[in-house]
Short mmCIF file of C-alpha atoms in Angstrom, two decimals:
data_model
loop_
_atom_site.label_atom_id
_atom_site.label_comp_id
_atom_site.label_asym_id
_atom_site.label_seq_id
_atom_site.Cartn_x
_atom_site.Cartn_y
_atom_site.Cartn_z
CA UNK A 1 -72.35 -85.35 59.30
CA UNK A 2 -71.06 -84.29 55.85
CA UNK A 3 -69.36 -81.02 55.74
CA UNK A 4 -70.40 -79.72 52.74
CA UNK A 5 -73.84 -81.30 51.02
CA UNK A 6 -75.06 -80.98 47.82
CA UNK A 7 -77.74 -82.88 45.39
CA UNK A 8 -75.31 -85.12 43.62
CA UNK A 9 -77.92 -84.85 40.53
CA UNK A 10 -77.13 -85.16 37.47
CA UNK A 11 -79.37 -82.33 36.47
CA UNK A 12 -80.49 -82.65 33.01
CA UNK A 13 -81.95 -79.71 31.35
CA UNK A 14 -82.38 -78.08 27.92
CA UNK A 15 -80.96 -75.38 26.51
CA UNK A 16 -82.30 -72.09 27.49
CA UNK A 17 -83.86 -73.25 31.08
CA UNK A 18 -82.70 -72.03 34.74
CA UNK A 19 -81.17 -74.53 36.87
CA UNK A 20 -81.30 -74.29 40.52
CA UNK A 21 -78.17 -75.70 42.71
CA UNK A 22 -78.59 -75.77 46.96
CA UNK A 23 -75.94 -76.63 49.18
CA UNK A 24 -76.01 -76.86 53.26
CA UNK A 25 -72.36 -76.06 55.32
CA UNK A 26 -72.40 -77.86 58.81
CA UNK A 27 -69.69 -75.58 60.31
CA UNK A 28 -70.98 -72.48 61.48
CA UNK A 29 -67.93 -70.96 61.81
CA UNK A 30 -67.76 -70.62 57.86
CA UNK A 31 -66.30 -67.40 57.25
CA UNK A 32 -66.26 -67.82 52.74
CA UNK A 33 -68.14 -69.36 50.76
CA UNK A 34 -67.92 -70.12 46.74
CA UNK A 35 -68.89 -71.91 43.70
CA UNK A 36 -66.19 -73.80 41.63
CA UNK A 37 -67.17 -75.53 38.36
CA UNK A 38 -65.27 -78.69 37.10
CA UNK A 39 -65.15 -79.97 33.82
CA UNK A 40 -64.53 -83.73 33.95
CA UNK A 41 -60.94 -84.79 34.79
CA UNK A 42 -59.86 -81.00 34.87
CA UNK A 43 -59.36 -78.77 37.73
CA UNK A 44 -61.64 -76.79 39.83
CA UNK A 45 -62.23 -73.19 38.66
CA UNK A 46 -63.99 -70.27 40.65
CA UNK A 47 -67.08 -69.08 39.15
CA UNK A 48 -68.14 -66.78 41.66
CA UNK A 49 -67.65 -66.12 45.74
CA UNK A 50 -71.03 -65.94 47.61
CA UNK A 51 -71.78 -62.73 49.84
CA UNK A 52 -74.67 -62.51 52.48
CA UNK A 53 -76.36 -59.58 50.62
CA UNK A 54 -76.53 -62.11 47.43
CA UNK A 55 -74.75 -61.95 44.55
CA UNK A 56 -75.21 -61.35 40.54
CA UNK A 57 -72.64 -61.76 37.73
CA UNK A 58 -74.56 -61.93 34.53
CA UNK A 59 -76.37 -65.52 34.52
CA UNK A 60 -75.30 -66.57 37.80
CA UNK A 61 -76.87 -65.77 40.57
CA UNK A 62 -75.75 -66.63 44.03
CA UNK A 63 -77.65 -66.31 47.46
CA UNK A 64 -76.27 -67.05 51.08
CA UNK A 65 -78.31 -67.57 54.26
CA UNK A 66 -76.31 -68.12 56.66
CA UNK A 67 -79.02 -68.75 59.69
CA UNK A 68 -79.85 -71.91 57.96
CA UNK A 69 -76.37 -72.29 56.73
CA UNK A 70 -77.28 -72.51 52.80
CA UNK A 71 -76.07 -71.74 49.40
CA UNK A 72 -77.60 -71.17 45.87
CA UNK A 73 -76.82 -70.59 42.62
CA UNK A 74 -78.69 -69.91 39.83
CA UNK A 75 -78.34 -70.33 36.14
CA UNK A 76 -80.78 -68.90 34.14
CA UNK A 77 -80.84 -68.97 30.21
CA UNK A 78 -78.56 -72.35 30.85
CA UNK A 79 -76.27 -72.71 27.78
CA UNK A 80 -74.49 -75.90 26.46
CA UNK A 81 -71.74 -74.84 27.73
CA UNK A 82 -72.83 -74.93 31.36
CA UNK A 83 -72.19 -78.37 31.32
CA UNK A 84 -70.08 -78.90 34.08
CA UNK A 85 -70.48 -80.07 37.91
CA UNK A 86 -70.58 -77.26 40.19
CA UNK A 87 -68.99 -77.20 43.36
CA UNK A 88 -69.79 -75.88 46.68
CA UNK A 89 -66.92 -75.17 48.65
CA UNK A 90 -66.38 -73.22 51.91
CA UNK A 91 -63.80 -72.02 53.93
CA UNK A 92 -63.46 -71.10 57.97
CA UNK A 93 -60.66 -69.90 59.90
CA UNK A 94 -59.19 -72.89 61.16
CA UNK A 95 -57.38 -72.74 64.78
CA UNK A 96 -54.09 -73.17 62.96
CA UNK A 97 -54.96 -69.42 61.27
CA UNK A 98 -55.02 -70.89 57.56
CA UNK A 99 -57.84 -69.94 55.29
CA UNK A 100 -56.70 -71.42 52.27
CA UNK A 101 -58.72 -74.79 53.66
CA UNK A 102 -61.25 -75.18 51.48
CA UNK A 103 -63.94 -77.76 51.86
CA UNK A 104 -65.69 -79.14 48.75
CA UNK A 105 -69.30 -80.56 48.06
CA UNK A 106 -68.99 -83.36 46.00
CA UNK A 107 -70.19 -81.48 43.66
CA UNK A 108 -73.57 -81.15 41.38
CA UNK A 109 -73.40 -82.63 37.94
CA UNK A 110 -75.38 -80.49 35.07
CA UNK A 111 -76.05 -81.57 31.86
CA UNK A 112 -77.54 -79.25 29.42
CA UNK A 113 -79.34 -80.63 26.01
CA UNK A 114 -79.85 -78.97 22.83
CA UNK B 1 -53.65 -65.01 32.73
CA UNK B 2 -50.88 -66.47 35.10
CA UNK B 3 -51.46 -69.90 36.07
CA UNK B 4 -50.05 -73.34 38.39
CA UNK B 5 -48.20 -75.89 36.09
CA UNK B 6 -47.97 -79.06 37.42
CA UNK B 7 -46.00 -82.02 35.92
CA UNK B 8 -46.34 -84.53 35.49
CA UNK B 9 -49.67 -84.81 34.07
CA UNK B 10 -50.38 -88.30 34.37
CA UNK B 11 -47.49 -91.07 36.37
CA UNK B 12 -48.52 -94.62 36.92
CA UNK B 13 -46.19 -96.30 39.70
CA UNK B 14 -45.57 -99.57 41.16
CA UNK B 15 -47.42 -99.75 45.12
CA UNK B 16 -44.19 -99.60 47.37
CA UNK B 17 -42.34 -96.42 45.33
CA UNK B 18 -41.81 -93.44 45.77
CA UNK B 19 -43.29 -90.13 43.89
CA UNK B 20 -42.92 -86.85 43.53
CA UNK B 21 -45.31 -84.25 41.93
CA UNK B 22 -44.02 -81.11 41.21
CA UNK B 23 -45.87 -77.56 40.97
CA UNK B 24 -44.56 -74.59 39.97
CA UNK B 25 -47.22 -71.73 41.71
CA UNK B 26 -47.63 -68.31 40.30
CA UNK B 27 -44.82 -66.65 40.76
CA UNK B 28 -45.57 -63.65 43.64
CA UNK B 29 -48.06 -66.10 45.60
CA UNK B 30 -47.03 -66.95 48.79
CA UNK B 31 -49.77 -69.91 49.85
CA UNK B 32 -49.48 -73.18 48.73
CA UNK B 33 -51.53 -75.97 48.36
CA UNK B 34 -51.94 -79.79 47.40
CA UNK B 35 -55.37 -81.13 47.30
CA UNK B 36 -56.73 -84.46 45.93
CA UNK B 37 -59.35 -85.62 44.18
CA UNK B 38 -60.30 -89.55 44.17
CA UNK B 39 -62.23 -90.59 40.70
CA UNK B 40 -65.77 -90.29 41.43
CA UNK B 41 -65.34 -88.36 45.03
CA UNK B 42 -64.78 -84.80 46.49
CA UNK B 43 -62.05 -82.78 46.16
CA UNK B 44 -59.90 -83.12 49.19
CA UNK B 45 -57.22 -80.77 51.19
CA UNK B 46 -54.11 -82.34 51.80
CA UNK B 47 -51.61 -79.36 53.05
CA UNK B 48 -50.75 -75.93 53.23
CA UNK B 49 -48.10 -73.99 53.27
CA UNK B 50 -46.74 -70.85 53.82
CA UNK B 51 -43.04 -69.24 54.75
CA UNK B 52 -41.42 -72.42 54.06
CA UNK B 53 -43.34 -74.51 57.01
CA UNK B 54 -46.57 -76.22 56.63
CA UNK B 55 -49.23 -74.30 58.33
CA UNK B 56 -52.27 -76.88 58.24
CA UNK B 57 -52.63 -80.33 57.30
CA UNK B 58 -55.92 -83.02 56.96
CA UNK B 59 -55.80 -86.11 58.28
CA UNK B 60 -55.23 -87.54 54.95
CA UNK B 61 -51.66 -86.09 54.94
CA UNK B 62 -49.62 -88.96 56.94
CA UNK B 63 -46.00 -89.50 57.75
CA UNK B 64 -46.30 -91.16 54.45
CA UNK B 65 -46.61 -87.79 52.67
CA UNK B 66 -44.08 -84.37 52.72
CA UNK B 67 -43.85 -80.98 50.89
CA UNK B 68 -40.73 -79.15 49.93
CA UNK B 69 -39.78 -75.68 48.76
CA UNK B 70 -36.79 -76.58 46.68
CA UNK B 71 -36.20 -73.26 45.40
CA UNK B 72 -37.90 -70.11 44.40
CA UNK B 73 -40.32 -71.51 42.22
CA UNK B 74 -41.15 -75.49 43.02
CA UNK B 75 -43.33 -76.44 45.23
CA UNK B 76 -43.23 -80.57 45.80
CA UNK B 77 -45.11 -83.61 47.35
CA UNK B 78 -43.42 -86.85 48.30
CA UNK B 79 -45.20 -90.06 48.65
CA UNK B 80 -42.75 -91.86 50.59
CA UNK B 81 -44.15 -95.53 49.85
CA UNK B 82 -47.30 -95.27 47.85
CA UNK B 83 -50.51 -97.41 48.14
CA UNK B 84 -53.34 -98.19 46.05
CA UNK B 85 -55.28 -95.91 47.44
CA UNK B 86 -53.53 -93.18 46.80
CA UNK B 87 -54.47 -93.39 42.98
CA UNK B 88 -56.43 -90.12 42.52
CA UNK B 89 -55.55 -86.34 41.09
CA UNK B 90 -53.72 -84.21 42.79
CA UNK B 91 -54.32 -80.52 42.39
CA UNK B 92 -51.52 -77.76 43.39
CA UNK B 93 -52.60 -74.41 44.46
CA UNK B 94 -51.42 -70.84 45.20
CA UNK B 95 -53.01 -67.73 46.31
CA UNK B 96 -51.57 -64.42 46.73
CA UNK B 97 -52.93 -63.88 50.36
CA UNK B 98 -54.92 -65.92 53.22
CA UNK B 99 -58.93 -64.65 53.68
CA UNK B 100 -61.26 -65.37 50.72
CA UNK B 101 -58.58 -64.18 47.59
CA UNK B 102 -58.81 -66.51 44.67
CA UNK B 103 -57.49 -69.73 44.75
CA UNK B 104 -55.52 -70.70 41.59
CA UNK B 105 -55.50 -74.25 40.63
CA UNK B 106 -52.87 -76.08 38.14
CA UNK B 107 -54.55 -78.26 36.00
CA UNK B 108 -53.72 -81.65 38.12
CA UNK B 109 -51.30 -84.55 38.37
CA UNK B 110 -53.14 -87.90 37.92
CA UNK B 111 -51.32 -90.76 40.09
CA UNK B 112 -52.17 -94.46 38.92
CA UNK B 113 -50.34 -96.88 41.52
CA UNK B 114 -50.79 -100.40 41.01
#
């Protein structure tokens, strides 16, 4: 079983319209949870970490249930420049103590259209 | 805003030879990272480190693969005797402290071996 699954997409959508991403974690034990974005051939960047109360940061929303072990984000009012693939990526403490382990999706490609 | 340099940016190598991809981490960070990325797949952990010892590694990381802290700034990874299937990006990392902090990534080294 995958660690980390998301829709592979590609989402296509146009301008102005709210995109939906889920994501399910296999490992309970999950202790962080996050969404990176990737532009193509670059590196992952944070966009925002994911809390259990839910989280806002203008845009983005992001939601966390972690009785059925999924994640959301939200776009709404998706701009051009949102074109990116978004990445769900968790962490857990690992026996070895190290939290810097994160485990990636493979990521959700969005494409947004004038 | 501080970031991870890596160089170099893009090495294409014969299967059999050695490499070395170097990444300088933000300067007071004190957790390392290399992770990969295979064209088309997930983004992959490779190692961490931390106090000049490795404190996890994947599966992925072999005998075939080793990190060094040279100095005060470098932070390396040896492929001993590369394959073709080690072609793929490889992303350096630093944070500041274990537990959730942000997770700085340099902008990749992309390793062609044929």
């Amino acid at each position: 079983r995958k660690e980390v699954e998301q829709d592979p997409g590609p989402f296509n959508v146009p301008e102005g319209a709210t995109v939906a991403f889920n994501c399910t974690y296999s490992n309970s034990a999950s202790q962080s949870f996050f969404w990176y974005r990737q532009d193509c051939r670059k590196e992952p960047k944070l966009l925002m970490s994911v809390y259990s109360s839910g989280n806002e940061d203008g845009r983005f929303t992001a939601q966390l249930n972690r009785a059925s072990q999924y994640i959301s984000l939200l776009i709404r009012d998706s701009k051009l420049s949102d074109s990116a693939t978004y990445l769900c990526v968790v962490n857990h403490e690992t026996y070895g103590g190290s939290q810097g382990n994160l485990i990636f999706g493979k990521g959700t490609k969005l494409s947004v259209k004038p | 805003e501080p970031e991870v340099t890596q160089t170099p940016s893009h090495q294409v190598t014969q299967m059999g030879q050695e490499v070395i991809l170097r990444c300088v981490p933000i300067s007071n960070h004190l957790y390392f990272y290399w992770y990969r990325q295979i064209l088309g797949q997930k983004v992959e952990f490779l190692v961490s480190f931390y106090n000049n010892e490795i404190s996890e590694k994947s599966e992925i990381f072999d005998d075939q693969f080793s990190v060094e802290r040279p100095d005060g700034s470098n932070f390396t990874l040896k492929i001993r005797s590369t394959k073709l299937e080690d072609s793929a990006m490889y992303f350096c990392a630093s944070t500041l402290l274990e537990g959730g902090n942000t997770i700085y990534f340099g902008e990749g080294s992309w390793l062609t071996v044929v």
